[in-house]
CSV table of C-alpha atoms and ligand atoms in Angstrom, one decimal:
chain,number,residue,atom,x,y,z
A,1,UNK,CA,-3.6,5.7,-6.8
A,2,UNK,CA,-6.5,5.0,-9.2
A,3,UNK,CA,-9.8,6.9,-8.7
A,4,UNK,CA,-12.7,5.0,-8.3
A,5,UNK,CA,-15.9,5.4,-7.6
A,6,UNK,CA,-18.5,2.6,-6.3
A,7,UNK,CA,-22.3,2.1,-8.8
A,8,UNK,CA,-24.8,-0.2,-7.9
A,9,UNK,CA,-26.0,-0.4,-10.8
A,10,UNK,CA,-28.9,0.8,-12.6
A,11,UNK,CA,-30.9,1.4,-9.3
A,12,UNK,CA,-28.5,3.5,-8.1
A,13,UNK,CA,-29.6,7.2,-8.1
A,14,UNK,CA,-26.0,8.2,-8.8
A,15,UNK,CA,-25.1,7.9,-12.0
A,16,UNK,CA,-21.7,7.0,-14.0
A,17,UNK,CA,-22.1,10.6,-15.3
A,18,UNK,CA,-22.1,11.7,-11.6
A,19,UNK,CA,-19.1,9.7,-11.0
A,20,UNK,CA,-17.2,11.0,-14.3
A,21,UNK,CA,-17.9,14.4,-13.6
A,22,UNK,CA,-16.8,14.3,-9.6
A,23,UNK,CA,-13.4,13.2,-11.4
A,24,UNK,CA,-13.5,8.8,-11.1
A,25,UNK,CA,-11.3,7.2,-13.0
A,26,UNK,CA,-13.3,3.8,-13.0
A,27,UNK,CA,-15.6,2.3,-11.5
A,28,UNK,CA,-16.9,-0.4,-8.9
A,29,UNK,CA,-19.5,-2.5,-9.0
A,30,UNK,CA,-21.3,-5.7,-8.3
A,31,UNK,CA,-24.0,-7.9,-9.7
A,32,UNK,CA,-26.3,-7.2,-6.5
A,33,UNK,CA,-29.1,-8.3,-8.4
A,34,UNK,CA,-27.4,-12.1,-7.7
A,35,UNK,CA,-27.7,-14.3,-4.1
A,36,UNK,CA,-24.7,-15.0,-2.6
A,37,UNK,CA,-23.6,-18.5,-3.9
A,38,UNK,CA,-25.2,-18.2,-7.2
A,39,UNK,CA,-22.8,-17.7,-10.4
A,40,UNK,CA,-22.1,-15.0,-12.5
A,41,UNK,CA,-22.9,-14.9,-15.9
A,42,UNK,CA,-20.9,-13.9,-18.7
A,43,UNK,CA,-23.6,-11.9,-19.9
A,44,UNK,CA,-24.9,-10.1,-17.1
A,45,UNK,CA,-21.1,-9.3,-16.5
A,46,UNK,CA,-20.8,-7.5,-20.0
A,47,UNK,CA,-24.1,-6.3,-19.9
A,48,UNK,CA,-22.9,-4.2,-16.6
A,49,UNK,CA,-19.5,-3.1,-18.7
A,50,UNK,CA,-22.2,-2.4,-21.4
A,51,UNK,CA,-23.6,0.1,-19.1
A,52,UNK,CA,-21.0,2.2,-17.5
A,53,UNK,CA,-19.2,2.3,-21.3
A,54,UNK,CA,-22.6,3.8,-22.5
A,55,UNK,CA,-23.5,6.0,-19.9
A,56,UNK,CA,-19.6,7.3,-19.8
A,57,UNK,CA,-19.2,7.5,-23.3
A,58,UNK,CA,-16.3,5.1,-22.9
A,59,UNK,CA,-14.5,7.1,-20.6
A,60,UNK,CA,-14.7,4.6,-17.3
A,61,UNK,CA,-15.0,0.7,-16.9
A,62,UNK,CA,-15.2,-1.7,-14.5
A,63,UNK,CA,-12.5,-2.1,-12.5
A,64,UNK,CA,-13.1,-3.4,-9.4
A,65,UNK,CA,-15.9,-6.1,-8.1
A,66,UNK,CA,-17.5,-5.0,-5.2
A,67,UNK,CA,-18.3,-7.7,-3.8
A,68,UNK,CA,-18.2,-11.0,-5.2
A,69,UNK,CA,-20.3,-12.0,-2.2
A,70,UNK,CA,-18.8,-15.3,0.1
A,71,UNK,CA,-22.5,-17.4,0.7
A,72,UNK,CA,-23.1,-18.1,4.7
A,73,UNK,CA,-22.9,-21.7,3.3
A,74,UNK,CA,-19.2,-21.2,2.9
A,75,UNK,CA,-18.5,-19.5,5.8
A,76,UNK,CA,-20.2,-21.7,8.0
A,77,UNK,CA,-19.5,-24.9,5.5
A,78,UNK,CA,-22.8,-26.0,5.5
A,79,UNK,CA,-23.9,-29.3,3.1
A,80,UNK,CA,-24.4,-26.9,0.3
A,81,UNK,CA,-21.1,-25.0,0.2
A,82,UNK,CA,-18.9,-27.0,-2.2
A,83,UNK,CA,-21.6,-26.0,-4.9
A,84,UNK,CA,-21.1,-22.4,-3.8
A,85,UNK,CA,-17.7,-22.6,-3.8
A,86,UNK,CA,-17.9,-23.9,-8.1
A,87,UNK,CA,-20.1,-21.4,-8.0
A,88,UNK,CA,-17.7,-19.0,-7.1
A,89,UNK,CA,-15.4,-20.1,-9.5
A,90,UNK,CA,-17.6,-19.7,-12.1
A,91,UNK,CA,-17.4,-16.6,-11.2
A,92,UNK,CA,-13.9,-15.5,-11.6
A,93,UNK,CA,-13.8,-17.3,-14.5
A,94,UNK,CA,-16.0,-15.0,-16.2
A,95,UNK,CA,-15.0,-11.8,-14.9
A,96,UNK,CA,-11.4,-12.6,-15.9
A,97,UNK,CA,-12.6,-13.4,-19.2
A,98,UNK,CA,-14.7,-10.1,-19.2
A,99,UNK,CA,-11.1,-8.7,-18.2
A,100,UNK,CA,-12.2,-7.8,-14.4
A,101,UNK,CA,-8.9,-8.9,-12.5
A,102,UNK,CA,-9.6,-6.9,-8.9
A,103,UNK,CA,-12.3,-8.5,-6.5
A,104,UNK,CA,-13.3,-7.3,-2.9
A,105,UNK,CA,-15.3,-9.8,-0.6
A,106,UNK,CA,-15.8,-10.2,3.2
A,107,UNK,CA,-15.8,-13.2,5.9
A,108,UNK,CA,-18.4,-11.3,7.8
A,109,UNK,CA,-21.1,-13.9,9.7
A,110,UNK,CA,-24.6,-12.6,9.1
A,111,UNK,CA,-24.5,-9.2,8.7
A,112,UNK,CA,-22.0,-6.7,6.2
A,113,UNK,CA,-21.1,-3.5,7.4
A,114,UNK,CA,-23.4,-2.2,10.6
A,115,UNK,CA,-24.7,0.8,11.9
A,116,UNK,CA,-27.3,2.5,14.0
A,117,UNK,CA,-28.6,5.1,12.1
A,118,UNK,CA,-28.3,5.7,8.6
A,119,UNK,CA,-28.8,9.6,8.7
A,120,UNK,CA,-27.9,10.7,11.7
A,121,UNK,CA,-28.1,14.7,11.8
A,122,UNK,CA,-25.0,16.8,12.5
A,123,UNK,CA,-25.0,20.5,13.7
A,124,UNK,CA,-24.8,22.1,10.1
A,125,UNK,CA,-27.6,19.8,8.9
A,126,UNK,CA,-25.8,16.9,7.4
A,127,UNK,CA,-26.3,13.5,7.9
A,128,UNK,CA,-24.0,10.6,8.2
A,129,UNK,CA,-23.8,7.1,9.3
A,130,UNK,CA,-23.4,6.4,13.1
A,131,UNK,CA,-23.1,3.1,15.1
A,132,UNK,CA,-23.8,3.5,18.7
A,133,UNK,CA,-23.3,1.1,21.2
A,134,UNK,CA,-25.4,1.7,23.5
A,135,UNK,CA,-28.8,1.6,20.6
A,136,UNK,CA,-27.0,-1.7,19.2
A,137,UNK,CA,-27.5,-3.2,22.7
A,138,UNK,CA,-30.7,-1.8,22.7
A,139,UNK,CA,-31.5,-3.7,19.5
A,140,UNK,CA,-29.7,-6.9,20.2
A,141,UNK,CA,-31.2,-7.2,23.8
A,142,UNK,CA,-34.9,-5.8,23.8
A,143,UNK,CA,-35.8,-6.3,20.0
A,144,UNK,CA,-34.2,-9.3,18.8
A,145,UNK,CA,-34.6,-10.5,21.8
A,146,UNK,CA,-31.1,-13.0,21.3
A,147,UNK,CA,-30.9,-15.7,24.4
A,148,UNK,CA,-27.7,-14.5,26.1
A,149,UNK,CA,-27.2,-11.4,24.4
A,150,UNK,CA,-27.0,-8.9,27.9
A,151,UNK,CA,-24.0,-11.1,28.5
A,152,UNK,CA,-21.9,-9.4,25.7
A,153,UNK,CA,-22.1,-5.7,27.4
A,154,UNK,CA,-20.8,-3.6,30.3
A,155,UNK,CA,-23.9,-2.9,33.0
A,156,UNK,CA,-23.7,0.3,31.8
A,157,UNK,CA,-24.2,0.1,28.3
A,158,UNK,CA,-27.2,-2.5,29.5
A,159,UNK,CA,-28.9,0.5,31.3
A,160,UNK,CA,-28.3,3.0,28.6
A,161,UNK,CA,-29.8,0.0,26.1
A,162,UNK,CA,-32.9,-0.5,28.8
A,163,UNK,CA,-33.6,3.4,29.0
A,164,UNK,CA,-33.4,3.9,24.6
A,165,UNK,CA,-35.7,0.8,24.4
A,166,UNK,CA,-38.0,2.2,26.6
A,167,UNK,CA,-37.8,5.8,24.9
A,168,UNK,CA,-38.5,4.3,21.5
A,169,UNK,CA,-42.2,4.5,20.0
A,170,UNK,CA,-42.9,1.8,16.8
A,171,UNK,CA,-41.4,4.2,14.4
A,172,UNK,CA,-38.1,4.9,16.4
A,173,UNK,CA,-38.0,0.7,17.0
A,174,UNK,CA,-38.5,0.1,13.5
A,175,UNK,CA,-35.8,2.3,12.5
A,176,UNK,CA,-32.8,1.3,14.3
A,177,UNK,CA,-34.3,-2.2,12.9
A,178,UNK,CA,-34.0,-1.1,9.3
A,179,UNK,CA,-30.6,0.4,10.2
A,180,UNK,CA,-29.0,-2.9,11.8
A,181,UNK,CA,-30.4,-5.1,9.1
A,182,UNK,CA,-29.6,-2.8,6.2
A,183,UNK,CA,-26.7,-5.1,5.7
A,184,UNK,CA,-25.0,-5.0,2.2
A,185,UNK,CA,-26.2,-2.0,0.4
A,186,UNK,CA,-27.4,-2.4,-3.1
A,187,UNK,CA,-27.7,-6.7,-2.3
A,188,UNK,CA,-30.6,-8.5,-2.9
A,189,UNK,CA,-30.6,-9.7,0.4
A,190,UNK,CA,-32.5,-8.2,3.7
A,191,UNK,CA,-32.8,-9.4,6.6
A,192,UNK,CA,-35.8,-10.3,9.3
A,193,UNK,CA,-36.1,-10.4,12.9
A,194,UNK,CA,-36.8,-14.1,12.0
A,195,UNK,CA,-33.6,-14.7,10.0
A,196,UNK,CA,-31.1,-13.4,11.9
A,197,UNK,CA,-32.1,-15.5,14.5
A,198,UNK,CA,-31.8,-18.4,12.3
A,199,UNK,CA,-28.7,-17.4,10.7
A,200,UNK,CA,-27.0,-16.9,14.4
A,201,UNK,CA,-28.1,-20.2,15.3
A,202,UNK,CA,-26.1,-21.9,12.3
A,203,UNK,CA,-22.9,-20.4,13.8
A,204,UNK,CA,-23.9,-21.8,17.5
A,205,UNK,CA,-20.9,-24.3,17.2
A,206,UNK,CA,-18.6,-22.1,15.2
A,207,UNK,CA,-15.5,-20.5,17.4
A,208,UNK,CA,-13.3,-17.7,15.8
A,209,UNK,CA,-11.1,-20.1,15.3
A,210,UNK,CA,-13.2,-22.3,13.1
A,211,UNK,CA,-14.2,-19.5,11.2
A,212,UNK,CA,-10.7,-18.9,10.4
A,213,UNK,CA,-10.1,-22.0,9.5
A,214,UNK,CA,-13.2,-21.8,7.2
A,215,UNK,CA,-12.1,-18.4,6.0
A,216,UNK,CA,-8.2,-20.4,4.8
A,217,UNK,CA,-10.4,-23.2,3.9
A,218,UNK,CA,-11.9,-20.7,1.0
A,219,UNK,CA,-9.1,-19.0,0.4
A,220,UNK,CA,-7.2,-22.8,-0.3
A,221,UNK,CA,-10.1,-23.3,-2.5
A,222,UNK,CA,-10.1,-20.2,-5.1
A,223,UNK,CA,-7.0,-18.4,-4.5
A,224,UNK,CA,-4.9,-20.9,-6.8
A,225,UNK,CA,-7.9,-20.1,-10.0
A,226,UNK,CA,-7.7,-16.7,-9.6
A,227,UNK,CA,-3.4,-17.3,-9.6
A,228,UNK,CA,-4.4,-18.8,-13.1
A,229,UNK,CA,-6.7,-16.2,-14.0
A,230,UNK,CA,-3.7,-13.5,-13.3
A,231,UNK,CA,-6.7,-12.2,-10.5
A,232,UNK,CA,-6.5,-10.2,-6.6
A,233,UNK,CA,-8.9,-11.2,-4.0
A,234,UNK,CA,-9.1,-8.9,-1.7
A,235,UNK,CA,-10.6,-9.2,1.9
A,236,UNK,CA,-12.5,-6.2,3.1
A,237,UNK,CA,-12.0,-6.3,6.8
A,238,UNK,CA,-15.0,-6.4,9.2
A,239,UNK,CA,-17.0,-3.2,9.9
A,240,UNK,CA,-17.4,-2.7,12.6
A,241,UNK,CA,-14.1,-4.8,13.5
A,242,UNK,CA,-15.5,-6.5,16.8
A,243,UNK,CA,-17.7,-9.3,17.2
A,244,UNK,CA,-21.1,-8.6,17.2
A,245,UNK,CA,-24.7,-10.3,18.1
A,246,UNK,CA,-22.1,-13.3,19.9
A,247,UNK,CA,-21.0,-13.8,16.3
A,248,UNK,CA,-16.8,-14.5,15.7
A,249,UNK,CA,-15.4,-11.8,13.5
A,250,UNK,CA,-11.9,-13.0,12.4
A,251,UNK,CA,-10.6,-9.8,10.1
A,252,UNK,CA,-10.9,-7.0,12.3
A,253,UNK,CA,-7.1,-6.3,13.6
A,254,UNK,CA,-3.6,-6.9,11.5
A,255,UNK,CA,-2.9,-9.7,13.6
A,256,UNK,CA,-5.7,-11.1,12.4
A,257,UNK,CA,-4.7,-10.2,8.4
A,258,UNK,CA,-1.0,-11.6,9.4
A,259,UNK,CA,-2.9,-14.8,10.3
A,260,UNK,CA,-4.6,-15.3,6.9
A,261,UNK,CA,-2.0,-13.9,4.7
A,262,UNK,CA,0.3,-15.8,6.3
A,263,UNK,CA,-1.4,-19.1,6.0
A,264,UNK,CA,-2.3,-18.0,2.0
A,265,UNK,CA,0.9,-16.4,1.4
A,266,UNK,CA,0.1,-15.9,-2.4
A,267,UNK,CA,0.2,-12.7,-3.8
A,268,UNK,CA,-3.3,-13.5,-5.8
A,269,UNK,CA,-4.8,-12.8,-2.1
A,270,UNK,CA,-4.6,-9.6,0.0
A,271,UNK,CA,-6.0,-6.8,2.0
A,272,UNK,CA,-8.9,-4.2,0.9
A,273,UNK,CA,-7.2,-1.2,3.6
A,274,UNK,CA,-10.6,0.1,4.8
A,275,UNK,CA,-10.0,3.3,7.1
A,276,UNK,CA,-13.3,3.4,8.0
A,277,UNK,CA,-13.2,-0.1,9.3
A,278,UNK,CA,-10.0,0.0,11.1
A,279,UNK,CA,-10.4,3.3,12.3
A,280,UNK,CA,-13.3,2.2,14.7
A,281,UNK,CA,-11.0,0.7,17.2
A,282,UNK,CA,-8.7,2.8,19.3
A,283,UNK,CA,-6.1,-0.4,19.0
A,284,UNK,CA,-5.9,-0.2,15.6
A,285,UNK,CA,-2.7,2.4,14.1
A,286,UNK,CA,-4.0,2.9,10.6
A,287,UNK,CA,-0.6,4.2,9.4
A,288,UNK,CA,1.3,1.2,11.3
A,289,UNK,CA,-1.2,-1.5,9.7
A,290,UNK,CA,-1.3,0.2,6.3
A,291,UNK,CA,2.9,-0.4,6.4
A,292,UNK,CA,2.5,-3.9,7.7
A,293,UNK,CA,-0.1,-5.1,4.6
A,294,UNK,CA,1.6,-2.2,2.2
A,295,UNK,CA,2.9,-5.0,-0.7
A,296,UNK,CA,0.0,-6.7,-0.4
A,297,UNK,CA,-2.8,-4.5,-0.3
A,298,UNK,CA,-4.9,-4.4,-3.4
A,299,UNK,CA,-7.7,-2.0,-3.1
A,300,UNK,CA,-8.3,0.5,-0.7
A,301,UNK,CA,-11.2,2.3,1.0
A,302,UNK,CA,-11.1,5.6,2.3
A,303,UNK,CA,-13.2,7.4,4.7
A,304,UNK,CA,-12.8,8.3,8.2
A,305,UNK,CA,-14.4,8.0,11.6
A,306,UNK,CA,-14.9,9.9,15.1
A,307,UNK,CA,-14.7,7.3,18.0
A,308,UNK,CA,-16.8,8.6,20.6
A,309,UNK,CA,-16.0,5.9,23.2
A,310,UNK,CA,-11.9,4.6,24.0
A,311,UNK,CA,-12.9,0.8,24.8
A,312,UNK,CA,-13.6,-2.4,22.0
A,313,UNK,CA,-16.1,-2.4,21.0
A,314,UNK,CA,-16.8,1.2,20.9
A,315,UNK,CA,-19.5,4.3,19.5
A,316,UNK,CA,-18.6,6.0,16.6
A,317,UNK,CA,-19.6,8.0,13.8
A,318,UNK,CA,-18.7,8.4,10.3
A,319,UNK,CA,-16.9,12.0,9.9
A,320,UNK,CA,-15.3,14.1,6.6
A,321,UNK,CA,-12.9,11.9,5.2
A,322,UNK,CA,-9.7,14.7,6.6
A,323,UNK,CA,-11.2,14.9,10.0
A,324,UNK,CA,-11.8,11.9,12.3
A,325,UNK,CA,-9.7,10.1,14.2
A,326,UNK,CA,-7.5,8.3,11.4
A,327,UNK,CA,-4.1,9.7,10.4
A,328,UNK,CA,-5.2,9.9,6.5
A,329,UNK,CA,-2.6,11.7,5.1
A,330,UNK,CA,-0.4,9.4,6.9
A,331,UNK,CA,-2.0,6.1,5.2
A,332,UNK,CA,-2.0,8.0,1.8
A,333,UNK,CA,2.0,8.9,2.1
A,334,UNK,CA,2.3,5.0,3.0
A,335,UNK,CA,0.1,4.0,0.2
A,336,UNK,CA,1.8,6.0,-2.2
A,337,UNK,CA,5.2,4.9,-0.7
A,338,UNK,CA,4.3,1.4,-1.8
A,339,UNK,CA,3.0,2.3,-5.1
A,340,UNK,CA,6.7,3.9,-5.6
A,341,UNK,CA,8.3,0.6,-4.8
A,342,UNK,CA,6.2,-1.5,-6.8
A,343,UNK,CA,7.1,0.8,-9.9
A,344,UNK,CA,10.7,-0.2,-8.6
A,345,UNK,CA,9.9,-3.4,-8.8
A,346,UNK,CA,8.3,-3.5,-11.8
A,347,UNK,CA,5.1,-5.3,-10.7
A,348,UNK,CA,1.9,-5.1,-12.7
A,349,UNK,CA,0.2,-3.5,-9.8
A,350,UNK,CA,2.0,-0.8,-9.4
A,351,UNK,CA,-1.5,2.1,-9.2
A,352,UNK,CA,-3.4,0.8,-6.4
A,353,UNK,CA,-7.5,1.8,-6.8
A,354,UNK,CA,-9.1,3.7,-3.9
A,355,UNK,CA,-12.3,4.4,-3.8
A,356,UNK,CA,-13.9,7.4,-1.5
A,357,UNK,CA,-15.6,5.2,0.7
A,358,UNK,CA,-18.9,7.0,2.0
A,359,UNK,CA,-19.7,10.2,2.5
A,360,UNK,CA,-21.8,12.4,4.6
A,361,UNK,CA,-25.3,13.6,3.1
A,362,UNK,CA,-24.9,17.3,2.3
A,363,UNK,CA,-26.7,20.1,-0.3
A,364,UNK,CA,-28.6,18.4,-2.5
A,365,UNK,CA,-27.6,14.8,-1.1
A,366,UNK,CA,-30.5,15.9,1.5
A,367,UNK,CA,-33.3,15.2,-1.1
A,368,UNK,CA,-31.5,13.0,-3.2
A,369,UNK,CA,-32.3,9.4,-1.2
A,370,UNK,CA,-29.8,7.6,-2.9
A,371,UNK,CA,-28.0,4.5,-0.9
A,372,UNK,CA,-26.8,5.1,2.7
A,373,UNK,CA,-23.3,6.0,2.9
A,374,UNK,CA,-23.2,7.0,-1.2
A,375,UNK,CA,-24.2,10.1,-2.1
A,376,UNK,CA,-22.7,12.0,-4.8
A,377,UNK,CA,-22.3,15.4,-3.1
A,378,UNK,CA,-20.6,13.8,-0.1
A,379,UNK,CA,-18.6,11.7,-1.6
A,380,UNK,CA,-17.4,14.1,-4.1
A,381,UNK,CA,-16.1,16.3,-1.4
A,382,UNK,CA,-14.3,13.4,0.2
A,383,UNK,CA,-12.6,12.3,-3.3
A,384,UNK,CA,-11.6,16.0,-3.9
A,385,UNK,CA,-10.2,16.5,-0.4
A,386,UNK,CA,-8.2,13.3,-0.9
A,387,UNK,CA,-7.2,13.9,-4.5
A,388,UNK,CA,-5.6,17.7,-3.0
A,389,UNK,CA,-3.6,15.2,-0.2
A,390,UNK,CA,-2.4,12.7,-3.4
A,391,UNK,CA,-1.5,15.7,-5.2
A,392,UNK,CA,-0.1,17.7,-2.5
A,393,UNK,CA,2.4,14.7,-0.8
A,394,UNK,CA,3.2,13.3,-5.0
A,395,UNK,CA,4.2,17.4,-5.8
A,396,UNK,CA,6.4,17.4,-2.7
A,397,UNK,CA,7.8,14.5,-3.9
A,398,UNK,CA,8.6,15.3,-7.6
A,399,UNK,CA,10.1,18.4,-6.6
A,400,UNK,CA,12.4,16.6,-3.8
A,401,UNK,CA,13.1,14.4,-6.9
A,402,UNK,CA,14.3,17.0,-8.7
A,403,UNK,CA,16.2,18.8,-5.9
A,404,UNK,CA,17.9,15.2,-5.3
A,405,UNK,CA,18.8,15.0,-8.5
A,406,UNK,CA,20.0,18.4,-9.7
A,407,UNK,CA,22.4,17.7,-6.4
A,408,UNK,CA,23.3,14.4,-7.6
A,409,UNK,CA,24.1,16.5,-11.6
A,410,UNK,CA,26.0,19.7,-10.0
A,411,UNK,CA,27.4,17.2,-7.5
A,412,UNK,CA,29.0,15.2,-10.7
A,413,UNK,CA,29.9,18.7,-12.4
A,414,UNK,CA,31.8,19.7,-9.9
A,415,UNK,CA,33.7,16.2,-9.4
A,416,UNK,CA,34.7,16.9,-13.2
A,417,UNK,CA,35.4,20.1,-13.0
A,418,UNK,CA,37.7,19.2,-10.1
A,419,UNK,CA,39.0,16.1,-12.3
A,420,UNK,CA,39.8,19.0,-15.0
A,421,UNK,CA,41.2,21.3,-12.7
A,422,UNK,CA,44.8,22.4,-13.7
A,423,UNK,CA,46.1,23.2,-10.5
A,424,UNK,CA,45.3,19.6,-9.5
A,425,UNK,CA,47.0,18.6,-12.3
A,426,UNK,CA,49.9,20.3,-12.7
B,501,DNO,C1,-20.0,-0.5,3.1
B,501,DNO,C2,-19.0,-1.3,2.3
B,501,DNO,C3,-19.2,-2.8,2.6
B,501,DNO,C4,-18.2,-3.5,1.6
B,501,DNO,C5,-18.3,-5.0,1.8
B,501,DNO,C6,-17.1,-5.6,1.0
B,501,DNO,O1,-20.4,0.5,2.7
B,501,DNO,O2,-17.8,-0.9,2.6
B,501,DNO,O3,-20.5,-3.2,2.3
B,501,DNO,O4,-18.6,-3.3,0.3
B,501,DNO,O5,-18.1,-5.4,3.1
B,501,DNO,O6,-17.3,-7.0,1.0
């Protein structure tokens, strides 16, 4: 698998040289400087390969968009989103003229990726990323304050919810605020109170199955440019991969990715594998889904999580990328399984990028503030754990290879020796 390694860009307190020197092998990026539904420019495309070239002496490009962003006015196809859709071609366009042929998007409503607390403390001192249910209902039911929303959890979870809320002084409240609304990091966009409540409201009439249908609707839409354009899109799956604040999420289980790949059954569209993602629902098999999307899966995210509740939705919290509660040697054996095949099958395609996705704050990641989730330290440690697992299971291999075939050789020899055998012959 390729290496890679996720920059927001200049703002970003990690550097390409960071990345080069934890071992990436290229890079992923995204123009979060840009609203969702607004084109890309050519320039600000190569002035972002400009960077990373410069800053890595030429040693690692962009590779991978992360994320060309899907505007709410697509998803929810409001007046506006047939401009957003050109605008999206646009877009493509001039990444595959920039030579950019891999881009990662979601169909989340609202919010991207959500948590609870962005730093959450473990024992040693680390911090890591944590969604709790039990503060989320806390948040949806005594701070936003959405009409309906005690309706979505158990009575328990609503007495947990009332007994944080009242705990919480400003600071606490404004927190798990930030937290929640932290949405996409990097993006241009934040949320308010005020907006999400707005933004829910647009998906009032919206079922799961409409949002599907948007979601194909899209996917009709762009998938045959970026066939032209020799381009993947890749759908990262939701995160968490339930609905949340009453709001359909539609790729959170494989039946769900069977649906739409399915119904866009091009090769041009697949799966971003997210661990983390999938991993936070004890229904999802990691190893058994990662086999199911395996020839169509075009990027991949690793990182692992520790559910700390057995029903959907659920707690969890972001752990080391071995431990958790996601086979991840099994879903790198399978990934590299399918890389082996597509080498068989001589398609283009044939290294898959991964990325270390997140990472827990450790050493100097503690004073560091760079973006939630991506600090060098931790996320070195996680590409380094799961670089030993590529190496490990790819050695076992070669050297089965070679077993298999020196077999195969002194299985031959001996066939000809026996072909040449006097005895036999006279
Ligand atoms: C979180 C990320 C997500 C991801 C987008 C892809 O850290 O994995 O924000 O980039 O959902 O569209």
């Amino acid at each position: 698998m390729r290496q890679t390694w996720r920059w927001f860009g200049p703002e970003d307190r990690v550097t390409v040289r960071d990345a080069l020197q934890a071992g990436a092998q290229g890079i992923v990026s995204a123009l979060h400087h840009l609203p969702p539904g607004a084109p890309w420019p050519l320039d600000d495309i190569a002035k972002r390969q400009a960077q990373i070239a410069t800053a890595s002496g030429g040693a690692l490009a962009w590779e991978v968009v992360e994320s060309l962003p899907v505007s709410e006015a697509i998803k929810t196809q409001a007046s506006d989103w047939s401009a957003h859709i050109d605008a999206y071609k646009v877009s493509l366009t001039a990444l595959a003229a920039a030579g950019i042929s891999t881009v990662c998007y979601n169909f989340m409503p609202v919010l991207d990726w959500t948590r609870t607390s962005l730093r959450a403390e473990l024992p040693s001192g680390a911090t890591t990323m944590r969604f709790d249910l039990a503060a989320f209902a806390a948040f949806d039911v005594h701070i936003l304050k959405r009409p309906g929303a005690a309706e979505a959890y158990t009575p328990e979870i609503l007495d947990k919810a009332k007994a944080a809320a009242a705990g919480m002084d400003d600071a606490a409240r404004q927190a798990l605020e930030k937290a929640v609304l932290a949405g996409l990091p990097g993006s241009a966009e934040s949320w308010t109170l005020e907006g999400v409540r707005a933004a829910i409201d647009t998906y009032a009439a919206l079922s799961s199955d409409a949002l599907r249908q948007n979601h194909i609707d899209f996917l009709s839409e762009v998938v045959p440019l970026a066939e032209q354009l020799g381009m993947r899109l890749c759908c990262h799956p939701d995160d968490p991969p339930f609905a949340l604040l009453g709001l359909p999420r539609t790729m959170s289980t494989l039946a769900d990715y069977q649906t739409v790949l399915a119904a866009v059954d091009h090769p041009s569209f697949g799966a971003t594998f997210c661990t983390g993602s999938f991993g936070a629902r004890p229904d999802n098999d990691c190893v058994a889904m990662a086999k199911a999307l395996a020839p169509r899966i075009h990027f991949v995210h690793l990182r692992n999580v520790a559910r700390e509740t057995y029903r959907v939705p659920c707690s969890f919290v972001e752990s080391e990328h071995l431990a958790g509660d996601v086979d991840m040697v099994g879903v790198v054996e399978v990934l590299l399984d399918e890389e082996a095949r597509r080498r068989e099958q001589g398609r283009a395609d044939d290294t898959i990028p991964m990325r270390p996705d997140h990472g827990q704050d450790i050493l100097t990641d503690l004073i560091a503030g760079a973006q939630p989730g991506y600090p060098a330290v931790g996320r070195l440690k996680g590409l380094a754990e799961l670089r030993g697992v590529m190496a490990a299971i790819s050695h076992g291999r070669a050297k089965r290879a070679t077993k298999d075939h020196e077999q195969t050789r002194n299985g031959k020899q001996d066939q000809t020796f026996q072909g040449g055998n006097y005895e036999n012959i006279l």
